[in-house]
C-alpha positions as a Markdown table, in Angstrom:
| # | Residue | x | y | z |
|---|---|---|---|---|
| 1 | Asp | -13.7 | -1.2 | -0.4 |
| 2 | Met | -17.2 | -1.3 | 1.4 |
| 3 | Leu | -16.2 | -5.2 | 2.6 |
| 4 | Ala | -12.9 | -3.5 | 3.4 |
| 5 | Thr | -14.2 | -0.8 | 6.0 |
| 6 | Cys | -17.2 | -4.0 | 7.6 |
| 7 | Ala | -14.0 | -6.1 | 8.0 |
| 8 | Glu | -12.3 | -3.0 | 9.9 |
| 9 | Gly | -12.3 | -3.4 | 14.1 |
| 10 | Gln | -10.9 | -6.6 | 14.5 |
| 11 | Cys | -14.6 | -8.5 | 14.4 |
| 12 | Lys | -14.5 | -12.1 | 13.9 |
| 13 | Phe | -17.6 | -12.7 | 12.0 |
| 14 | Ala | -16.6 | -9.9 | 9.7 |
| 15 | Glu | -13.1 | -11.9 | 9.4 |
| 16 | Asp | -14.5 | -14.8 | 9.0 |
| 17 | Leu | -17.2 | -13.2 | 6.0 |
| 18 | Cys | -13.8 | -12.2 | 4.3 |
| 19 | Gln | -11.7 | -15.0 | 4.3 |
| 20 | Ser | -14.8 | -17.2 | 2.9 |
| 21 | Ile | -15.0 | -15.0 | -0.2 |
| 22 | Phe | -11.4 | -14.0 | -0.8 |
| 23 | Thr | -8.3 | -16.3 | 1.0 |
| 24 | Leu | -5.3 | -15.1 | 1.6 |
| 25 | Glu | -3.1 | -16.1 | -1.5 |
| 26 | Glu | -6.3 | -14.5 | -4.0 |
| 27 | Leu | -5.6 | -10.9 | -1.6 |
| 28 | Val | -1.3 | -11.6 | -2.3 |
| 29 | Ser | -1.8 | -12.6 | -5.7 |
| 30 | Ile | -4.2 | -9.6 | -6.8 |
| 31 | Leu | -2.0 | -6.8 | -5.2 |
| 32 | Gly | 1.2 | -8.7 | -7.4 |
| 33 | Asn | -0.7 | -8.0 | -10.2 |
| 34 | Pro | 1.1 | -5.6 | -12.7 |
| 35 | Ser | -2.5 | -5.8 | -14.5 |
| 36 | Val | -3.9 | -4.0 | -11.5 |
| 37 | Ser | -4.4 | -0.6 | -11.7 |
| 38 | Ile | -2.3 | 0.2 | -8.5 |
| 39 | Glu | -5.5 | 2.6 | -6.4 |
| 40 | Arg | -8.1 | -0.9 | -7.0 |
| 41 | Lys | -5.6 | -2.6 | -5.5 |
| 42 | Lys | -6.5 | -0.5 | -2.3 |
| 43 | Pro | -9.5 | -2.5 | -1.4 |
| 44 | Phe | -7.8 | -5.5 | -1.3 |
| 45 | Ala | -4.5 | -4.3 | 0.6 |
| 46 | Arg | -7.2 | -3.0 | 3.6 |
| 47 | Leu | -9.0 | -6.9 | 3.1 |
| 48 | Leu | -5.1 | -8.1 | 3.6 |
| 49 | Asn | -5.0 | -6.5 | 6.7 |
| 50 | Trp | -8.0 | -6.6 | 8.5 |
| 51 | Ala | -9.3 | -10.4 | 7.6 |
| 52 | Tyr | -6.1 | -11.6 | 8.0 |
| 53 | Leu | -3.3 | -10.0 | 9.8 |
| 54 | Asn | -5.0 | -7.0 | 11.5 |
| 55 | Thr | -7.5 | -9.5 | 13.4 |
| 56 | Glu | -9.4 | -10.9 | 16.7 |
| 57 | Arg | -8.1 | -14.3 | 16.9 |
| 58 | Asp | -4.1 | -15.4 | 16.4 |
| 59 | Ser | -2.9 | -14.6 | 13.5 |
| 60 | Leu | 0.6 | -16.4 | 12.9 |
| 61 | Val | -0.9 | -19.0 | 10.3 |
| 62 | Ser | -1.1 | -15.5 | 8.1 |
| 63 | Ile | 2.0 | -13.8 | 9.0 |
| 64 | Ser | 3.9 | -16.9 | 8.1 |
| 65 | Thr | 1.7 | -17.4 | 5.0 |
| 66 | Val | 2.4 | -13.7 | 3.8 |
| 67 | Thr | 6.3 | -13.7 | 4.7 |
| 68 | Lys | 6.4 | -17.5 | 2.5 |
| 69 | Asn | 4.7 | -15.3 | -0.6 |
| 70 | Asp | 7.4 | -13.5 | -2.6 |
| 71 | Leu | 4.8 | -11.3 | -4.9 |
| 72 | Ile | 3.9 | -9.3 | -1.7 |
| 73 | Trp | 7.9 | -8.8 | -1.6 |
| 74 | Ala | 7.6 | -7.8 | -4.8 |
| 75 | His | 4.9 | -6.0 | -4.3 |
| 76 | Leu | 5.7 | -3.7 | -1.4 |
| 77 | Glu | 9.5 | -2.9 | -3.2 |
| 78 | Gln | 8.0 | -2.0 | -6.4 |
| 79 | Cys | 5.9 | 0.5 | -4.1 |
| 80 | Ala | 9.4 | 1.7 | -2.5 |
| 81 | Ile | 10.4 | 2.4 | -6.0 |
| 82 | Leu | 7.4 | 4.5 | -7.0 |
| 83 | Thr | 7.6 | 6.6 | -3.6 |
| 84 | Asn | 11.4 | 7.5 | -3.9 |
| 85 | Gly | 9.6 | 8.5 | -7.7 |
| 86 | Phe | 7.3 | 10.4 | -5.1 |
| 87 | Ser | 10.1 | 12.3 | -3.7 |
| 88 | Ala | 11.3 | 13.5 | -6.5 |
| 89 | Lys | 8.4 | 15.5 | -7.8 |
| 90 | Ile | 8.9 | 17.5 | -4.7 |
| 91 | Gln | 12.6 | 17.5 | -4.7 |
| 92 | Asn | 11.8 | 19.3 | -8.2 |
| 93 | Glu | 9.1 | 21.5 | -7.2 |
| 94 | Glu | 6.6 | 19.5 | -9.7 |
| 95 | Ile | 3.5 | 19.5 | -7.4 |
| 96 | Asp | 2.3 | 21.6 | -5.3 |
| 97 | Ser | 2.6 | 21.1 | -1.6 |
| 98 | Asp | -0.2 | 23.3 | -0.7 |
| 99 | Gln | -2.7 | 21.3 | -2.6 |
| 100 | Leu | -1.2 | 17.7 | -1.4 |
| 101 | Arg | -1.5 | 18.2 | 1.7 |
| 102 | Leu | -4.8 | 19.2 | 1.1 |
| 103 | Leu | -5.6 | 16.1 | -0.6 |
| 104 | Leu | -3.5 | 14.3 | 2.1 |
| 105 | Lys | -5.9 | 15.8 | 5.3 |
| 106 | Ile | -9.2 | 14.0 | 2.9 |
| 107 | Leu | -7.2 | 10.8 | 2.4 |
| 108 | Met | -6.6 | 10.7 | 6.2 |
| 109 | Ser | -9.6 | 12.0 | 7.7 |
| 110 | Gln | -12.1 | 9.9 | 5.7 |
| 111 | His | -12.6 | 6.8 | 3.4 |
| 112 | Ile | -12.9 | 7.9 | 0.3 |
| 113 | Ser | -14.2 | 6.1 | -2.7 |
| 114 | Ile | -11.5 | 6.0 | -5.6 |
| 115 | Gln | -13.4 | 7.3 | -7.8 |
| 116 | Asn | -14.0 | 10.3 | -5.6 |
| 117 | Trp | -10.7 | 10.7 | -5.2 |
| 118 | Met | -10.1 | 10.3 | -8.7 |
| 119 | Lys | -11.9 | 13.1 | -9.5 |
| 120 | Lys | -10.7 | 15.9 | -6.6 |
| 121 | Ser | -7.0 | 14.3 | -7.3 |
| 122 | Glu | -6.9 | 15.1 | -10.7 |
| 123 | Asp | -4.4 | 18.3 | -10.6 |
| 124 | Ile | -1.8 | 15.6 | -9.4 |
| 125 | Lys | -2.5 | 12.6 | -12.1 |
| 126 | Ile | 1.1 | 13.1 | -13.0 |
| 127 | Pro | 3.1 | 9.5 | -14.2 |
| 128 | Ile | 5.5 | 8.4 | -12.5 |
| 129 | Asn | 7.7 | 4.6 | -14.0 |
| 130 | Ile | 8.7 | 2.2 | -11.4 |
| 131 | Arg | 12.3 | 3.0 | -11.8 |
| 132 | Gly | 11.2 | 6.6 | -10.0 |
| 133 | Ser | 11.3 | 8.6 | -13.4 |
| 134 | Ile | 8.8 | 10.6 | -15.1 |
| 135 | Asp | 7.1 | 9.4 | -18.4 |
| 136 | Pro | 5.5 | 12.3 | -20.1 |
| 137 | Val | 1.8 | 11.8 | -21.4 |
| 138 | Glu | 1.4 | 10.8 | -24.6 |
| 139 | Asp | -2.2 | 10.8 | -25.2 |
| 140 | Glu | -4.8 | 13.1 | -22.4 |
| 141 | Asp | -7.5 | 10.1 | -23.3 |
| 142 | Glu | -5.1 | 7.3 | -22.9 |
| 143 | Gly | -3.1 | 8.6 | -20.5 |
| 144 | Pro | 0.5 | 8.0 | -19.4 |
| 145 | Ala | 3.0 | 6.4 | -21.9 |
| 146 | Val | 4.3 | 3.0 | -20.6 |
| 147 | Thr | 8.2 | 3.0 | -20.9 |
| 148 | Gly | 9.4 | 1.2 | -17.8 |
| 149 | Ala | 8.0 | -2.2 | -16.2 |
| 150 | Gln | 5.2 | -0.4 | -14.4 |
| 151 | Thr | 3.9 | 3.6 | -14.8 |
| 152 | Val | 1.4 | 4.9 | -12.2 |
| 153 | Leu | -0.4 | 8.0 | -11.5 |
| 154 | Leu | 0.8 | 9.7 | -8.3 |
| 155 | Asn | -2.8 | 10.4 | -7.5 |
| 156 | Ser | -3.3 | 6.7 | -7.6 |
| 157 | Leu | 0.0 | 6.1 | -5.5 |
| 158 | Leu | -1.2 | 8.4 | -2.9 |
| 159 | Leu | -4.4 | 7.2 | -2.3 |
| 160 | Tyr | -2.8 | 3.8 | -2.3 |
| 161 | Leu | 0.2 | 4.3 | -0.1 |
| 162 | Val | -1.8 | 6.4 | 2.3 |
| 163 | Asp | -5.0 | 3.9 | 2.7 |
| 164 | Gly | -3.8 | 0.8 | 1.5 |
| 165 | Met | -0.1 | -0.3 | 1.8 |
| 166 | Ile | 1.4 | 2.0 | 5.0 |
| 167 | Pro | -1.5 | 0.5 | 7.0 |
| 168 | Leu | -0.8 | -3.1 | 5.9 |
| 169 | Val | 2.8 | -2.8 | 6.9 |
| 170 | Ile | 2.2 | -2.0 | 10.3 |
| 171 | Ser | 0.0 | -4.3 | 10.7 |
| 172 | Phe | 2.6 | -6.5 | 9.8 |
| 173 | Cys | 5.3 | -5.3 | 11.6 |
| 174 | Asn | 3.5 | -4.8 | 14.9 |
| 175 | Gln | 1.8 | -8.3 | 14.6 |
| 176 | Leu | 5.3 | -9.4 | 14.5 |
| 177 | Ala | 6.7 | -7.6 | 16.9 |
| 178 | Thr | 3.8 | -8.9 | 19.0 |
| 179 | Tyr | 4.7 | -12.4 | 18.5 |
| 180 | Asn | 8.2 | -11.7 | 19.8 |
| 181 | Ser | 7.8 | -10.3 | 22.4 |
| 182 | Ser | 5.0 | -12.9 | 23.4 |
| 183 | Gly | 7.6 | -15.9 | 23.7 |
| 184 | Leu | 8.2 | -16.8 | 20.1 |
| 185 | Thr | 11.1 | -19.0 | 20.2 |
| 186 | Ser | 14.3 | -17.5 | 17.4 |
| 187 | Lys | 14.3 | -20.0 | 15.5 |
| 188 | Ile | 9.8 | -19.9 | 14.3 |
| 189 | Tyr | 10.7 | -15.7 | 14.8 |
| 190 | Ser | 13.9 | -16.2 | 12.0 |
| 191 | Ser | 11.6 | -18.1 | 9.4 |
| 192 | Leu | 9.6 | -15.4 | 9.1 |
| 193 | Leu | 12.0 | -12.6 | 9.7 |
| 194 | Thr | 13.6 | -13.8 | 6.5 |
| 195 | Pro | 16.7 | -11.5 | 4.9 |
| 196 | Arg | 14.0 | -10.8 | 2.0 |
| 197 | Val | 11.6 | -10.0 | 3.6 |
| 198 | Val | 14.4 | -7.4 | 6.1 |
| 199 | Ser | 15.5 | -6.2 | 2.8 |
| 200 | Val | 11.8 | -4.7 | 1.5 |
| 201 | Leu | 10.7 | -3.9 | 4.5 |
| 202 | Lys | 13.7 | -1.5 | 5.2 |
| 203 | Ser | 13.7 | -0.5 | 1.8 |
| 204 | Val | 9.6 | 0.7 | 2.5 |
| 205 | Gly | 11.0 | 2.3 | 5.8 |
| 206 | Asp | 13.4 | 4.3 | 3.8 |
| 207 | Ala | 11.4 | 5.4 | 1.1 |
| 208 | Ile | 8.3 | 6.8 | 3.4 |
| 209 | Gly | 11.1 | 7.6 | 6.0 |
| 210 | Glu | 12.6 | 10.0 | 3.7 |
| 211 | Leu | 9.7 | 11.2 | 2.5 |
| 212 | Leu | 8.4 | 12.7 | 6.0 |
| 213 | Ile | 12.0 | 13.7 | 7.1 |
| 214 | Lys | 12.6 | 15.7 | 4.2 |
| 215 | Tyr | 8.9 | 16.8 | 3.4 |
| 216 | Pro | 7.2 | 16.8 | 6.7 |
| 217 | Glu | 5.0 | 19.9 | 6.0 |
| 218 | Ile | 3.3 | 17.9 | 4.1 |
C-alpha cells in the first residue's frame, strides 16, 4: 500500500519504479484471483491506477492492454454484483447508516492501513456472496461460510470500493474520454471500447449509481 501511495500524483519516476516491480499483467492477475481476499487487492488496484492508467506519460498502450484482458472485466462484474448485495443490506436495514456514514468519512479523508480499517469496521463484518445474497457465519473464528462462488465481508468490500475499484474505473473512463477528444480514430476507439467493456462498465455504473441515488445519506 505504501508503494501505491508513492505512485500517486502522476510522477514519471514513481511510475517507472512501480512498473519495474509489477507488470500490468501481474496486477490484473492479482485483481482477478479469487484466492486473494478483496481488501488485499486494494493496493494492487491503486498501483494499476497510478502506475499504468492515471499517469504522466501516454497511457494508451496500458488502456489497450486492460481492455483486452478479460480477468479485469470478470473481476469488475463480480464487484458490481457485490455492490448490489451491499445495497440489499442497507435496504433490509441490516446496517446502521450512521455508523456506515462515519466509516465512509474515515475512508474518504485518509489512506488507512488494511489492518487498522479491519479493526475500526468490525461492526460491519457481514458476509455477502457473489450472487448478492447473505451467507450465515458458521464459525466466529473461521469467518463466513462460502456457499456461493465467492464470499466477501462487507467491511472488506467497502474498503476496496472506495479506495481501490472506484478510482480505478474513474481513471480508465477519464483516459478513454481524453483519447476520444484528442482525435483518436473511431476504429481504434471502437477497438478499446468493446461491447464487453461497455457492458461491464454499465453494470458497475448502475450498481454504484443505484447505491448513491437510493441512499444519498451515506
